mmCIF file of C-alpha atoms and ligand atoms in Angstrom:
data_model
loop_
_atom_site.group_PDB
_atom_site.id
_atom_site.type_symbol
_atom_site.label_atom_id
_atom_site.label_comp_id
_atom_site.label_asym_id
_atom_site.label_seq_id
_atom_site.Cartn_x
_atom_site.Cartn_y
_atom_site.Cartn_z
ATOM 1 C CA MET D 1 0.045 -0.042 0.008
ATOM 2 C CA LEU D 2 2.419 2.621 0.890
ATOM 3 C CA GLY D 3 5.068 1.466 -2.142
ATOM 4 C CA ARG D 4 2.536 2.835 -4.459
ATOM 5 C CA ARG D 5 2.262 6.204 -2.802
ATOM 6 C CA SER D 6 5.950 6.602 -2.549
ATOM 7 C CA CYS D 7 5.870 6.004 -6.409
ATOM 8 C CA LEU D 8 3.296 8.696 -6.924
ATOM 9 C CA CYS D 9 5.386 11.063 -4.971
ATOM 10 C CA CYS D 10 8.487 10.615 -6.426
ATOM 11 C CA LEU D 11 6.839 10.810 -9.633
ATOM 12 C CA ALA D 12 5.673 14.315 -9.133
ATOM 13 C CA ALA D 13 8.534 15.490 -7.413
ATOM 14 C CA ALA D 14 11.565 14.257 -9.012
ATOM 15 C CA PRO D 15 14.063 16.138 -11.125
ATOM 16 C CA LEU D 16 15.069 14.873 -14.627
ATOM 17 C CA ALA D 17 18.509 13.936 -15.142
ATOM 18 C CA ALA D 18 20.142 15.843 -17.674
ATOM 19 C CA ALA D 19 19.637 14.863 -21.310
ATOM 20 C CA THR D 20 22.220 12.458 -22.747
ATOM 21 C CA LEU D 21 20.797 11.628 -26.112
ATOM 22 C CA ALA D 22 22.660 8.283 -25.552
ATOM 23 C CA PRO D 23 22.443 6.141 -28.980
ATOM 24 C CA THR D 24 19.544 3.714 -27.955
ATOM 25 C CA PRO D 25 17.814 1.038 -30.043
ATOM 26 C CA ALA D 26 14.615 3.060 -29.910
ATOM 27 C CA ARG D 27 16.341 6.188 -31.361
ATOM 28 C CA ALA D 28 17.144 4.369 -34.411
ATOM 29 C CA GLN D 29 13.580 3.550 -35.212
ATOM 30 C CA ALA D 30 10.538 3.952 -33.089
ATOM 31 C CA LEU D 31 6.975 3.109 -34.454
ATOM 32 C CA PRO D 32 4.564 4.599 -31.969
ATOM 33 C CA PHE D 33 1.343 2.302 -32.077
ATOM 34 C CA CYS D 34 -0.400 4.428 -29.421
ATOM 35 C CA ARG D 35 0.015 8.143 -28.560
ATOM 36 C CA TYR D 36 -1.570 9.270 -25.432
ATOM 37 C CA SER D 37 -0.995 12.895 -26.000
ATOM 38 C CA LEU D 38 -2.166 16.350 -25.551
ATOM 39 C CA ARG D 39 -1.814 17.033 -29.149
ATOM 40 C CA ASP D 40 -1.596 14.993 -32.321
ATOM 41 C CA GLY D 41 2.096 14.214 -33.179
ATOM 42 C CA TRP D 42 5.648 15.000 -32.193
ATOM 43 C CA SER D 43 6.721 18.530 -32.095
ATOM 44 C CA ALA D 44 9.539 18.056 -34.584
ATOM 45 C CA SER D 45 10.885 15.418 -36.768
ATOM 46 C CA GLY D 46 10.216 12.474 -34.588
ATOM 47 C CA PRO D 47 10.471 11.073 -31.209
ATOM 48 C CA SER D 48 14.126 9.917 -31.302
ATOM 49 C CA GLU D 49 15.026 13.543 -30.452
ATOM 50 C CA TYR D 50 13.179 13.502 -27.557
ATOM 51 C CA ILE D 51 14.289 10.242 -25.946
ATOM 52 C CA THR D 52 16.844 11.281 -23.489
ATOM 53 C CA ARG D 53 17.636 8.135 -21.692
ATOM 54 C CA GLU D 54 16.526 4.593 -20.815
ATOM 55 C CA ALA D 55 15.057 4.432 -17.309
ATOM 56 C CA ARG D 56 16.623 2.021 -15.053
ATOM 57 C CA PRO D 57 14.843 0.396 -12.263
ATOM 58 C CA ASP D 58 15.796 3.053 -9.744
ATOM 59 C CA ASP D 59 15.223 6.068 -12.095
ATOM 60 C CA PRO D 60 14.204 9.347 -10.325
ATOM 61 C CA SER D 61 11.065 9.591 -12.567
ATOM 62 C CA GLY D 62 9.379 6.865 -10.679
ATOM 63 C CA ILE D 63 7.969 5.413 -14.020
ATOM 64 C CA PRO D 64 9.810 2.062 -13.588
ATOM 65 C CA GLN D 65 8.723 1.531 -10.029
ATOM 66 C CA ILE D 66 5.151 2.079 -11.234
ATOM 67 C CA VAL D 67 5.393 -0.271 -14.024
ATOM 68 C CA ALA D 68 7.064 -2.792 -11.550
ATOM 69 C CA ARG D 69 3.980 -2.591 -9.180
ATOM 70 C CA ILE D 70 1.570 -2.968 -12.240
ATOM 71 C CA ARG D 71 3.761 -6.050 -13.374
ATOM 72 C CA GLN D 72 3.127 -7.173 -9.708
ATOM 73 C CA VAL D 73 -0.485 -6.963 -9.600
ATOM 74 C CA PHE D 74 -1.053 -8.833 -12.883
ATOM 75 C CA SER D 75 1.910 -11.270 -12.074
ATOM 76 C CA ILE D 76 3.064 -10.729 -15.725
ATOM 77 C CA ALA D 77 6.616 -10.698 -17.116
ATOM 78 C CA VAL D 78 5.856 -9.009 -20.523
ATOM 79 C CA PRO D 79 9.263 -7.769 -21.434
ATOM 80 C CA PHE D 80 9.582 -4.196 -22.884
ATOM 81 C CA ASP D 81 12.317 -1.257 -21.888
ATOM 82 C CA ILE D 82 11.386 2.102 -20.522
ATOM 83 C CA TYR D 83 12.582 5.356 -21.981
ATOM 84 C CA ILE D 84 12.401 8.995 -20.769
ATOM 85 C CA ALA D 85 11.343 11.934 -23.169
ATOM 86 C CA GLU D 86 11.254 15.428 -22.399
ATOM 87 C CA LYS D 87 9.151 18.259 -23.758
ATOM 88 C CA GLU D 88 6.838 16.161 -25.846
ATOM 89 C CA ASP D 89 3.729 16.056 -23.977
ATOM 90 C CA ASN D 90 3.205 12.603 -24.755
ATOM 91 C CA ALA D 91 3.435 8.844 -23.778
ATOM 92 C CA PHE D 92 3.775 5.941 -25.943
ATOM 93 C CA ALA D 93 3.824 2.259 -26.339
ATOM 94 C CA ALA D 94 5.679 0.822 -29.330
ATOM 95 C CA VAL D 95 7.834 -1.847 -31.150
ATOM 96 C CA ALA D 96 11.284 -0.377 -32.083
ATOM 97 C CA ASN D 97 13.564 -2.344 -33.995
ATOM 98 C CA GLY D 98 11.711 -5.506 -32.815
ATOM 99 C CA LYS D 99 12.132 -4.447 -29.189
ATOM 100 C CA LYS D 100 8.852 -3.355 -27.268
ATOM 101 C CA ILE D 101 9.221 0.090 -25.548
ATOM 102 C CA LEU D 102 7.267 2.341 -23.311
ATOM 103 C CA VAL D 103 8.187 6.023 -23.807
ATOM 104 C CA VAL D 104 6.850 8.831 -21.262
ATOM 105 C CA ASP D 105 7.476 12.217 -20.970
ATOM 106 C CA VAL D 106 7.240 12.879 -17.069
ATOM 107 C CA GLY D 107 6.391 16.497 -17.588
ATOM 108 C CA PHE D 108 3.357 15.313 -19.608
ATOM 109 C CA LEU D 109 2.425 13.107 -16.559
ATOM 110 C CA GLU D 110 2.799 15.950 -13.893
ATOM 111 C CA LYS D 111 0.407 17.863 -16.436
ATOM 112 C CA ILE D 112 -2.060 15.221 -16.363
ATOM 113 C CA ASN D 113 -1.947 14.953 -12.627
ATOM 114 C CA GLY D 114 -2.414 18.558 -12.007
ATOM 115 C CA THR D 115 -5.425 18.773 -14.495
ATOM 116 C CA ALA D 116 -6.875 15.529 -13.236
ATOM 117 C CA ARG D 117 -6.495 16.460 -9.789
ATOM 118 C CA THR D 118 -5.283 13.113 -8.870
ATOM 119 C CA GLN D 119 -2.011 11.529 -9.198
ATOM 120 C CA TRP D 120 -3.843 8.448 -10.242
ATOM 121 C CA GLY D 121 -3.831 10.251 -13.665
ATOM 122 C CA ALA D 122 -0.228 9.581 -14.369
ATOM 123 C CA ILE D 123 -0.585 6.049 -13.282
ATOM 124 C CA GLN D 124 -3.651 5.514 -15.521
ATOM 125 C CA VAL D 125 -1.957 6.626 -18.574
ATOM 126 C CA VAL D 126 1.204 4.428 -17.654
ATOM 127 C CA ALA D 127 -0.771 1.289 -17.030
ATOM 128 C CA HIS D 128 -2.720 2.382 -20.400
ATOM 129 C CA GLU D 129 0.660 1.746 -22.234
ATOM 130 C CA VAL D 130 1.337 -1.065 -20.153
ATOM 131 C CA GLY D 131 -1.982 -2.611 -21.422
ATOM 132 C CA HIS D 132 -1.102 -2.053 -25.097
ATOM 133 C CA HIS D 133 1.871 -4.527 -24.378
ATOM 134 C CA ILE D 134 -0.045 -6.939 -22.351
ATOM 135 C CA ALA D 135 -3.052 -7.045 -25.114
ATOM 136 C CA GLY D 136 -0.781 -6.764 -28.182
ATOM 137 C CA PHE D 137 -1.608 -4.344 -30.904
ATOM 138 C CA SER D 138 -4.709 -4.814 -32.899
ATOM 139 C CA GLN D 139 -5.124 -3.960 -36.362
ATOM 140 C CA ASP D 140 -8.124 -2.060 -35.196
ATOM 141 C CA ARG D 141 -6.939 1.078 -33.665
ATOM 142 C CA HIS D 142 -9.942 1.853 -31.593
ATOM 143 C CA ARG D 143 -9.982 -1.913 -30.472
ATOM 144 C CA GLY D 144 -6.712 -1.764 -29.211
ATOM 145 C CA GLU D 145 -6.970 1.663 -27.428
ATOM 146 C CA LEU D 146 -10.171 0.033 -25.646
ATOM 147 C CA ASN D 147 -8.164 -2.961 -24.837
ATOM 148 C CA ALA D 148 -5.386 -0.908 -23.308
ATOM 149 C CA ASP D 149 -8.016 1.223 -21.482
ATOM 150 C CA TYR D 150 -9.554 -2.222 -19.906
ATOM 151 C CA TRP D 151 -6.136 -3.135 -18.819
ATOM 152 C CA SER D 152 -5.557 0.244 -17.162
ATOM 153 C CA GLY D 153 -8.830 -0.058 -15.267
ATOM 154 C CA GLN D 154 -7.842 -3.491 -13.961
ATOM 155 C CA ALA D 155 -4.453 -2.252 -12.912
ATOM 156 C CA LEU D 156 -5.729 0.847 -10.977
ATOM 157 C CA GLN D 157 -8.227 -0.928 -8.985
ATOM 158 C CA ARG D 158 -5.471 -3.518 -8.169
ATOM 159 C CA LEU D 159 -3.094 -0.775 -7.125
ATOM 160 C CA GLY D 160 -6.009 1.050 -4.724
ATOM 161 C CA SER D 161 -7.393 3.780 -7.000
ATOM 162 C CA ALA D 162 -11.025 4.579 -6.449
ATOM 163 C CA MET D 163 -13.094 4.250 -9.891
ATOM 164 C CA GLU D 164 -13.503 8.018 -10.450
ATOM 165 C CA ALA D 165 -9.706 8.491 -10.001
ATOM 166 C CA ALA D 166 -9.143 5.901 -12.524
ATOM 167 C CA THR D 167 -10.951 7.848 -15.204
ATOM 168 C CA ALA D 168 -10.076 11.345 -14.342
ATOM 169 C CA ALA D 169 -7.291 11.465 -16.833
ATOM 170 C CA ILE D 170 -9.578 10.272 -19.647
ATOM 171 C CA ARG D 171 -12.026 12.682 -18.831
ATOM 172 C CA ALA D 172 -9.775 15.612 -18.619
ATOM 173 C CA PHE D 173 -7.868 14.818 -21.765
ATOM 174 C CA GLY D 174 -10.004 12.701 -23.880
ATOM 175 C CA SER D 175 -11.512 13.661 -27.049
ATOM 176 C CA ASP D 176 -15.501 14.620 -26.995
ATOM 177 C CA PHE D 177 -15.604 12.750 -30.454
ATOM 178 C CA ASP D 178 -13.927 9.633 -31.839
ATOM 179 C CA THR D 179 -11.026 10.283 -33.864
ATOM 180 C CA SER D 180 -8.945 8.236 -36.377
ATOM 181 C CA SER D 181 -6.925 6.713 -33.586
ATOM 182 C CA HIS D 182 -8.885 7.064 -30.339
ATOM 183 C CA PRO D 183 -12.553 6.300 -29.172
ATOM 184 C CA ASN D 184 -14.457 9.473 -27.619
ATOM 185 C CA LYS D 185 -13.736 9.689 -23.953
ATOM 186 C CA ASN D 186 -16.871 8.557 -22.532
ATOM 187 C CA ARG D 187 -16.473 5.036 -24.368
ATOM 188 C CA ARG D 188 -12.900 5.158 -23.148
ATOM 189 C CA ALA D 189 -13.961 6.187 -19.546
ATOM 190 C CA GLN D 190 -16.897 3.213 -19.677
ATOM 191 C CA THR D 191 -14.272 0.611 -20.608
ATOM 192 C CA ILE D 192 -11.933 1.722 -17.700
ATOM 193 C CA GLU D 193 -14.588 1.481 -15.440
ATOM 194 C CA ARG D 194 -15.201 -2.022 -16.797
ATOM 195 C CA GLY D 195 -11.768 -3.124 -16.118
ATOM 196 C CA TRP D 196 -11.733 -1.456 -12.604
ATOM 197 C CA THR D 197 -15.233 -3.238 -11.869
ATOM 198 C CA ASP D 198 -13.984 -6.486 -13.123
ATOM 199 C CA ALA D 199 -10.889 -6.389 -10.761
ATOM 200 C CA ARG D 200 -12.790 -5.811 -7.933
ATOM 201 C CA ARG D 201 -14.525 -9.103 -8.417
ATOM 202 C CA ASN D 202 -11.457 -10.453 -8.950
ATOM 203 C CA TYR D 203 -12.132 -11.370 -12.817
ATOM 204 C CA ILE D 204 -10.414 -10.565 -16.100
ATOM 205 C CA ASP D 205 -12.216 -10.533 -19.508
ATOM 206 C CA TYR D 206 -9.746 -11.826 -21.893
ATOM 207 C CA SER D 207 -11.581 -10.619 -25.027
ATOM 208 C CA PHE D 208 -9.762 -7.443 -23.981
ATOM 209 C CA CYS D 209 -6.435 -9.258 -24.690
ATOM 210 C CA ASP D 210 -5.835 -10.061 -28.409
ATOM 211 C CA ALA D 211 -2.192 -11.533 -27.530
ATOM 212 C CA CYS D 212 -3.685 -13.873 -24.846
ATOM 213 C CA ARG D 213 -5.601 -16.062 -27.110
HETATM 214 ZN ZN1 ZN I 1 -3.039 3.742 -26.405
#
């Protein structure tokens, strides 16, 4: 119980390490399947300029610690690497050069928390991205997003979030209307709530996991 709170606190307060721009597999080729963003697309030529470092397990951002807790509540061992980006207002899950990656702009998560008025906002975004790696990437983009939303609801309930807090981020930042990439925020919030409710009765609906079949 206390562990997840400490993660949330360090997420909000941690200073970002200096950008190193060290070469990484993710820099060479990153194909974002999901962009959970305040705006559509990257601000410049591509994500590689903004991936500043690979996050180690003790990264001051708190992101790997949150991911570790999510792995723990599901008892999953889906392998993927975590990278920290800056000034992108974005988070995404992707497969780059055959490797599963999760890329997070910590400042973006802080903005989400501020607007959603709960630190569960950031956790939901991270859990959504982890959900993409759990569920697999669907050819149907809306289906893929709802799959990830379902798993985020599952994760947040298991981590101790209230249902209202679990949907705060999507209600604050989601679109009122369907877009080419994402369903509208009401449908997404309903799916998060479904995951949350299923988790409360210790049930998982594997129809939200293409990779589990
Ligand atoms: Zn997504």
